[in-house]
Short mmCIF file of C-alpha atoms and ligand atoms in Angstrom, two decimals:
data_model
loop_
_atom_site.label_atom_id
_atom_site.label_comp_id
_atom_site.label_asym_id
_atom_site.label_seq_id
_atom_site.Cartn_x
_atom_site.Cartn_y
_atom_site.Cartn_z
CA UNK P 3 18.00 -7.54 -20.16
CA UNK P 4 17.20 -8.80 -23.47
CA UNK P 5 14.17 -7.67 -25.78
CA UNK P 6 13.99 -9.99 -28.45
CA UNK P 7 10.22 -10.26 -30.16
CA UNK P 8 8.61 -12.28 -27.67
CA UNK P 9 9.42 -10.07 -25.33
CA UNK P 10 6.03 -9.43 -22.79
CA UNK P 11 5.77 -5.89 -21.37
CA UNK P 12 4.43 -4.18 -18.15
CA UNK P 13 4.24 -1.53 -16.29
CA UNK P 14 3.30 1.26 -13.81
CA UNK P 15 0.85 4.62 -14.69
CA UNK P 16 1.50 7.63 -12.79
CA UNK P 17 2.30 11.07 -12.93
CA UNK P 18 4.73 12.08 -12.04
CA UNK P 19 6.32 8.58 -12.47
CA UNK P 20 9.74 9.56 -12.46
CA UNK P 21 10.41 8.47 -7.84
CA UNK P 22 9.26 4.99 -8.93
CA UNK P 23 11.41 2.51 -7.49
CA UNK P 24 8.63 -0.70 -9.26
CA UNK P 25 11.25 -0.80 -12.94
CA UNK P 26 13.50 -1.75 -10.68
CA UNK P 27 12.03 -3.92 -7.95
CA UNK P 28 10.07 -6.37 -11.09
CA UNK P 29 12.90 -6.13 -13.95
CA UNK P 30 15.12 -7.25 -10.63
CA UNK P 31 12.80 -10.06 -10.53
CA UNK P 32 12.17 -11.13 -14.07
CA UNK P 33 15.94 -11.37 -14.64
CA UNK P 34 16.31 -13.85 -11.58
CA UNK P 35 13.61 -15.95 -12.78
CA UNK P 36 14.47 -15.89 -16.37
CA UNK P 37 11.61 -14.79 -17.66
CA UNK P 38 10.49 -12.51 -20.61
CA UNK P 39 9.31 -10.21 -19.10
CA UNK P 40 10.08 -6.20 -18.90
CA UNK P 41 8.55 -3.76 -16.55
CA UNK P 42 8.40 0.15 -17.92
CA UNK P 43 7.05 3.98 -16.63
CA UNK P 44 4.64 5.60 -18.61
CA UNK P 45 4.24 9.36 -17.35
CA UNK P 46 0.45 9.54 -17.84
CA UNK P 47 -1.05 12.82 -17.41
CA UNK P 48 -4.60 12.84 -16.22
CA UNK P 49 -6.99 13.35 -19.08
CA UNK P 50 -4.96 10.71 -21.32
CA UNK P 51 -5.27 8.81 -18.78
CA UNK P 52 -8.31 6.56 -21.08
CA UNK P 53 -5.69 6.59 -24.60
CA UNK P 54 -3.27 4.26 -22.28
CA UNK P 55 -5.72 2.32 -20.53
CA UNK P 56 -6.54 1.66 -25.11
CA UNK P 57 -2.31 1.45 -25.18
CA UNK P 58 -2.74 -1.60 -22.84
CA UNK P 59 -5.37 -3.06 -25.19
CA UNK P 60 -3.59 -2.23 -28.58
CA UNK P 61 -0.63 -3.08 -27.69
CA UNK P 62 -0.83 -6.52 -26.21
CA UNK P 63 0.84 -5.21 -22.31
CA UNK P 64 -0.06 -8.58 -19.90
CA UNK P 65 -0.40 -5.85 -17.01
CA UNK P 66 0.28 -2.28 -15.88
CA UNK P 67 1.12 -0.88 -12.16
CA UNK P 68 -1.83 2.25 -11.35
CA UNK P 69 0.08 4.56 -9.37
CA UNK P 70 -1.34 8.40 -8.05
CA UNK P 71 -3.09 9.94 -9.35
CA UNK P 72 -4.96 7.60 -11.33
CA UNK P 73 -6.44 4.96 -8.71
CA UNK P 74 -9.62 5.61 -8.76
CA UNK P 75 -9.83 7.27 -12.33
CA UNK P 76 -9.12 4.03 -14.18
CA UNK P 77 -11.99 1.71 -12.57
CA UNK P 78 -14.43 2.93 -15.19
CA UNK P 79 -11.89 2.31 -17.84
CA UNK P 80 -11.58 -1.23 -17.09
CA UNK P 81 -13.46 -4.36 -17.57
CA UNK P 82 -14.07 -5.91 -14.39
CA UNK P 83 -12.41 -5.22 -10.77
CA UNK P 84 -12.16 -8.04 -7.80
CA UNK P 85 -14.70 -7.51 -4.70
CA UNK P 86 -11.43 -5.76 -2.91
CA UNK P 87 -10.57 -3.46 -5.19
CA UNK P 88 -14.42 -2.51 -5.27
CA UNK P 89 -14.51 -2.41 -1.94
CA UNK P 90 -11.97 0.04 -1.30
CA UNK P 91 -12.30 2.73 -4.07
CA UNK P 92 -9.33 1.76 -5.68
CA UNK P 93 -7.32 0.30 -8.16
CA UNK P 94 -3.46 -0.27 -8.19
CA UNK P 95 -2.80 -3.54 -10.11
CA UNK P 96 -4.63 -4.25 -13.92
CA UNK P 97 -4.23 -7.45 -15.11
CA UNK P 98 -5.22 -8.04 -19.08
CA UNK P 99 -5.86 -11.92 -19.70
CA UNK P 100 -8.08 -13.10 -22.28
CA UNK P 101 -9.23 -9.67 -23.65
CA UNK P 102 -10.01 -8.57 -20.82
CA UNK P 103 -8.65 -5.72 -18.01
CA UNK P 104 -8.92 -6.39 -14.60
CA UNK P 105 -8.24 -4.66 -11.79
CA UNK P 106 -7.16 -5.03 -8.53
CA UNK P 107 -6.01 -3.76 -5.23
CA UNK P 108 -2.77 -5.34 -4.33
CA UNK P 109 -1.72 -2.80 -1.53
CA UNK P 110 -4.37 -4.41 0.38
CA UNK P 111 -2.77 -7.89 0.64
CA UNK P 112 0.40 -6.68 0.54
CA UNK P 113 -0.75 -5.00 3.60
CA UNK P 114 -1.61 -7.87 5.08
CA UNK P 115 0.57 -10.00 3.97
CA UNK P 116 3.55 -9.14 6.54
CA UNK P 117 1.18 -8.65 9.93
CA UNK P 118 -0.52 -11.79 9.56
CA UNK P 119 3.09 -13.82 8.79
CA UNK P 120 3.56 -11.81 12.79
CA UNK P 121 0.30 -12.24 14.23
CA UNK P 122 -2.13 -14.92 12.11
CA UNK P 123 -5.93 -14.24 12.30
CA UNK P 124 -6.59 -10.38 12.92
CA UNK P 125 -9.80 -12.26 13.65
CA UNK P 126 -10.54 -9.72 17.26
CA UNK P 127 -7.55 -7.30 16.96
CA UNK P 128 -7.75 -3.84 17.84
CA UNK P 129 -6.62 -1.50 15.47
CA UNK P 130 -5.31 1.90 16.12
CA UNK P 131 -5.45 3.54 12.09
CA UNK P 132 -3.45 6.87 12.24
CA UNK P 133 -4.40 8.42 8.84
CA UNK P 134 -7.12 8.82 6.56
CA UNK P 135 -5.71 9.53 3.24
CA UNK P 136 -5.63 6.62 -0.41
CA UNK P 137 -3.31 4.14 1.61
CA UNK P 138 -5.19 4.44 4.93
CA UNK P 139 -8.30 3.47 3.31
CA UNK P 140 -6.72 0.51 1.60
CA UNK P 141 -6.13 -0.11 5.03
CA UNK P 142 -9.32 -0.37 6.74
CA UNK P 143 -10.88 -1.89 4.92
CA UNK P 144 -8.30 -5.07 4.98
CA UNK P 145 -8.35 -5.01 8.35
CA UNK P 146 -12.05 -4.62 8.14
CA UNK P 147 -13.03 -7.54 5.92
CA UNK P 148 -10.69 -9.88 8.49
CA UNK P 149 -12.23 -9.14 11.83
CA UNK P 150 -10.30 -6.73 13.08
CA UNK P 151 -11.77 -3.64 14.81
CA UNK P 152 -10.43 -0.10 12.95
CA UNK P 153 -10.22 3.00 15.25
CA UNK P 154 -8.76 6.06 12.72
CA UNK P 155 -7.20 9.51 13.59
CA UNK P 156 -6.59 11.99 11.15
CA UNK P 157 -4.89 15.24 11.51
CA UNK P 158 -8.10 16.05 9.73
CA UNK P 159 -10.65 14.49 11.48
CA UNK P 160 -13.96 15.01 8.74
CA UNK P 161 -11.19 12.09 6.82
CA UNK P 162 -11.27 10.20 9.41
CA UNK P 163 -14.81 10.29 10.26
CA UNK P 164 -16.20 9.80 6.28
CA UNK P 165 -13.58 6.73 6.35
CA UNK P 166 -15.34 5.19 9.39
CA UNK P 167 -18.41 5.44 8.11
CA UNK P 168 -18.13 4.13 5.02
CA UNK P 169 -16.49 0.96 7.07
CA UNK P 170 -19.53 0.63 8.99
CA UNK P 171 -21.29 1.12 5.94
CA UNK P 172 -19.34 -1.76 3.79
CA UNK P 173 -19.69 -4.24 7.06
CA UNK P 174 -22.98 -3.37 8.37
CA UNK P 175 -21.54 -3.59 12.21
CA UNK P 176 -20.27 -0.84 13.82
CA UNK P 177 -16.78 -1.90 13.65
CA UNK P 178 -14.94 1.66 13.50
CA UNK P 179 -14.38 5.14 15.59
CA UNK P 180 -12.81 8.44 14.35
CA UNK P 181 -10.98 10.75 15.68
CA UNK P 182 -8.76 13.77 15.83
CA UNK P 183 -4.64 13.69 16.36
CA UNK P 184 -4.93 16.66 18.52
CA UNK P 185 -8.37 14.33 21.01
CA UNK P 186 -4.96 13.33 22.51
CA UNK P 187 -6.66 11.79 25.90
CA UNK P 188 -9.31 9.77 23.48
CA UNK P 189 -6.31 8.35 21.57
CA UNK P 190 -4.41 7.62 24.22
CA UNK P 191 -7.01 5.72 25.63
CA UNK P 192 -7.75 3.89 22.23
CA UNK P 193 -3.70 3.59 22.25
CA UNK P 194 -3.99 1.71 25.53
CA UNK P 195 -5.96 -1.18 24.09
CA UNK P 196 -4.75 -1.80 20.96
CA UNK P 197 -2.76 -4.90 19.15
CA UNK P 198 -1.83 -3.00 16.22
CA UNK P 199 -0.59 0.39 15.60
CA UNK P 200 -0.73 1.67 11.80
CA UNK P 201 0.81 4.75 10.71
CA UNK P 202 -0.35 5.32 7.59
CA UNK P 203 0.43 9.09 7.24
CA UNK P 204 2.94 10.16 5.47
CA UNK P 205 5.04 11.35 8.38
CA UNK P 206 8.64 10.71 8.71
CA UNK P 207 9.24 10.39 5.16
CA UNK P 208 12.33 11.58 3.52
CA UNK P 209 13.27 14.10 3.70
CA UNK P 210 11.11 14.76 6.25
CA UNK P 211 12.27 12.66 8.00
CA UNK P 212 13.59 14.12 11.84
CA UNK P 213 9.65 15.14 12.09
CA UNK P 214 8.65 13.78 15.38
CA UNK P 215 6.09 10.91 14.51
CA UNK P 216 2.21 11.43 13.86
CA UNK P 217 1.30 10.20 17.84
CA UNK P 218 3.69 10.89 20.77
CA UNK P 219 5.77 7.07 21.11
CA UNK P 220 5.10 6.99 24.93
CA UNK P 221 1.34 6.49 23.64
CA UNK P 222 3.05 2.78 22.84
CA UNK P 223 3.29 -0.34 25.25
CA UNK P 224 5.34 -3.30 25.04
CA UNK P 225 3.43 -6.15 22.88
CA UNK P 226 1.90 -3.55 20.32
CA UNK P 227 2.80 -4.49 16.86
CA UNK P 228 3.98 -1.33 15.37
CA UNK P 229 3.35 -0.54 11.34
CA UNK P 230 4.25 1.99 9.50
CA UNK P 231 3.63 2.14 5.44
CA UNK P 232 6.68 4.58 5.12
CA UNK P 233 9.20 3.33 3.74
CA UNK P 234 12.13 5.74 2.62
CA UNK P 235 14.17 5.67 5.25
CA UNK P 236 13.08 2.17 6.03
CA UNK P 237 14.12 2.85 10.31
CA UNK P 238 11.42 5.53 10.58
CA UNK P 239 11.61 7.36 14.08
CA UNK P 240 8.24 5.70 15.35
CA UNK P 241 9.82 1.94 14.14
CA UNK P 242 12.92 2.95 16.38
CA UNK P 243 11.06 4.17 18.97
CA UNK P 244 8.78 1.89 19.03
CA UNK P 245 10.79 -0.92 18.97
CA UNK P 246 13.12 0.49 21.66
CA UNK P 247 9.77 0.21 23.73
CA UNK P 248 8.97 -3.24 23.46
CA UNK P 249 6.64 -3.01 20.09
CA UNK P 250 7.04 -5.70 17.12
CA UNK P 251 7.79 -3.52 14.05
CA UNK P 252 7.08 -3.74 10.33
CA UNK P 253 8.25 -1.37 7.98
CA UNK P 254 6.57 0.07 5.17
CA UNK P 255 9.44 -2.09 2.00
CA UNK P 256 7.48 -4.64 3.75
CA UNK P 257 4.39 -4.42 2.12
CA UNK P 258 6.32 -2.04 -0.79
CA UNK P 259 7.60 -5.45 -1.61
CA UNK P 260 4.14 -8.01 -1.08
CA UNK P 261 1.80 -5.84 -3.31
CA UNK P 262 4.64 -5.52 -5.99
CA UNK P 263 5.13 -9.59 -5.29
CA UNK P 264 1.33 -10.07 -6.02
CA UNK P 265 1.53 -8.05 -8.75
CA UNK P 266 4.00 -9.51 -10.21
CA UNK P 267 2.38 -13.79 -9.53
CA UNK P 268 -0.78 -11.88 -11.31
CA UNK P 269 1.29 -11.54 -14.71
CA UNK P 270 3.90 -13.79 -14.76
CA UNK P 271 1.37 -16.69 -12.52
CA UNK P 272 4.74 -17.66 -11.06
CA UNK P 273 5.82 -17.65 -7.30
CA UNK P 274 7.47 -13.94 -7.13
CA UNK P 275 11.24 -14.33 -5.33
CA UNK P 276 10.38 -11.95 -2.40
CA UNK P 277 13.97 -11.94 -0.95
CA UNK P 278 15.63 -10.49 -4.79
CA UNK P 279 12.89 -8.21 -4.70
CA UNK P 280 13.10 -6.81 -1.23
CA UNK P 281 17.40 -6.60 -1.70
CA UNK P 282 17.26 -4.12 -4.82
CA UNK P 283 14.31 -1.49 -3.33
CA UNK P 284 16.53 -1.70 -0.06
CA UNK P 285 19.72 -1.30 -2.11
CA UNK P 286 17.39 2.17 -3.22
CA UNK P 287 16.37 3.48 0.18
CA UNK P 288 17.62 5.37 2.77
CA UNK P 289 18.30 2.61 5.60
P1 NAP U 7 -2.03 10.64 0.89
O1 NAP U 7 -3.72 10.04 0.36
O2 NAP U 7 -1.97 12.23 0.49
O3 NAP U 7 -3.16 10.93 2.80
C1 NAP U 7 -1.89 10.84 3.73
C2 NAP U 7 -2.30 11.32 4.69
O4 NAP U 7 -0.84 11.64 5.82
C3 NAP U 7 -3.66 11.97 5.16
O5 NAP U 7 -3.87 11.05 6.14
C4 NAP U 7 -3.67 13.25 6.09
O6 NAP U 7 -3.73 13.82 6.99
C5 NAP U 7 -1.19 12.76 6.47
N1 NAP U 7 -0.57 13.90 7.00
C6 NAP U 7 -0.61 14.46 6.16
N2 NAP U 7 0.71 15.29 6.67
C7 NAP U 7 0.96 14.76 8.35
C8 NAP U 7 0.96 16.02 9.20
N3 NAP U 7 2.06 16.51 9.42
N4 NAP U 7 0.45 15.19 10.52
C9 NAP U 7 -0.15 14.07 10.43
N5 NAP U 7 -1.19 13.86 9.22
C10 NAP U 7 -0.27 14.33 8.42
O7 NAP U 7 -0.83 9.57 0.73
P2 NAP U 7 -0.82 7.76 0.86
O8 NAP U 7 -1.54 7.90 0.02
O9 NAP U 7 -2.57 8.23 1.45
O10 NAP U 7 0.27 7.82 1.70
C11 NAP U 7 0.76 8.06 2.97
C12 NAP U 7 1.71 7.53 3.22
O11 NAP U 7 1.94 6.06 2.61
C13 NAP U 7 2.80 7.95 2.12
O12 NAP U 7 4.02 7.89 2.64
C14 NAP U 7 3.44 7.45 1.52
O13 NAP U 7 4.39 6.22 0.37
C15 NAP U 7 2.84 5.65 1.99
N6 NAP U 7 2.74 4.66 1.66
C16 NAP U 7 3.05 2.73 1.52
C17 NAP U 7 3.31 2.26 0.34
C18 NAP U 7 3.79 0.96 0.60
O14 NAP U 7 4.14 -0.37 -0.38
N7 NAP U 7 4.49 0.87 1.67
C19 NAP U 7 1.75 1.96 -0.25
C20 NAP U 7 1.09 3.35 -0.42
C21 NAP U 7 1.63 4.48 0.38
P3 NAP U 7 -4.44 14.72 6.26
O15 NAP U 7 -6.07 13.75 5.76
O16 NAP U 7 -5.11 15.55 8.16
O17 NAP U 7 -4.20 15.46 5.53
#
């Protein structure tokens, strides 16, 4: 990479940020496309977020990704957010365009991309979502917006109920259902008729990759699509078990790469070299 007088800067705001794989992924993509861009990690403490956003304006950064713990806190500092980000209540990508900071949620679109590539339209599909944290929220709203029904089960059932109620409120229909992970009979029943099963918990993530999956894999059946948001390792215990039971699978690396690819396209106006991005990140992860 050659930094020159015309290099354009993008980056990521997080706290901490040192574990991020985004700089390598985006810089490899810029290099592959011959674009004079550079992606930099910025460790921004929560109380410095407003100043950091002013920095985006003052320094003329093209945009930033925003990660934990800033995804909600960033919203009041922006000039505009997309309808999707507003619905989810979280922003992960900011584009500095025509003097304005515009926030979007590319996690949502990045989640949908590989799922739609496999299934086509999600209208009328039944999805069981395990988890009710930040990532689950983006997933639940994306699925509901595409016309899928969403059933949510979470370790803390109250969080699942809140998310389900938010979805019902946002879409003005009864499309969500919530339970605790310990209600195994109810869980088994809804899983039987599910088309899509998503793990949006952190269960299975390195260094706890040997832990049992958040739901017993015996509850899965052949023909379902099992999607794990965890991307390190790429092949998690639930995905391995799902494949053995005849399910189609999508790993968290796909979602990670696509959320990055969509941000890349916003910032550069060019189609992202998705294969280069995937290969770069995969080389840094446990298989
Ligand atoms: P989060 O907000 O902290 O939520 C964590 C979720 O995991 C909650 O639902 C939590 O349940 C559940 N959980 C934690 N420990 C559990 C356990 N032992 N058994 C069952 N459930 C448990 O985290 P997040 O940001 O949503 O991230 C969740 C996962 O998605 C992480 O692995 C993250 O790396 C991954 N992710 C991937 C991508 C991607 O691009 N592939 C993007 C975003 C996130 P409680 O509510 O009961 O605590």
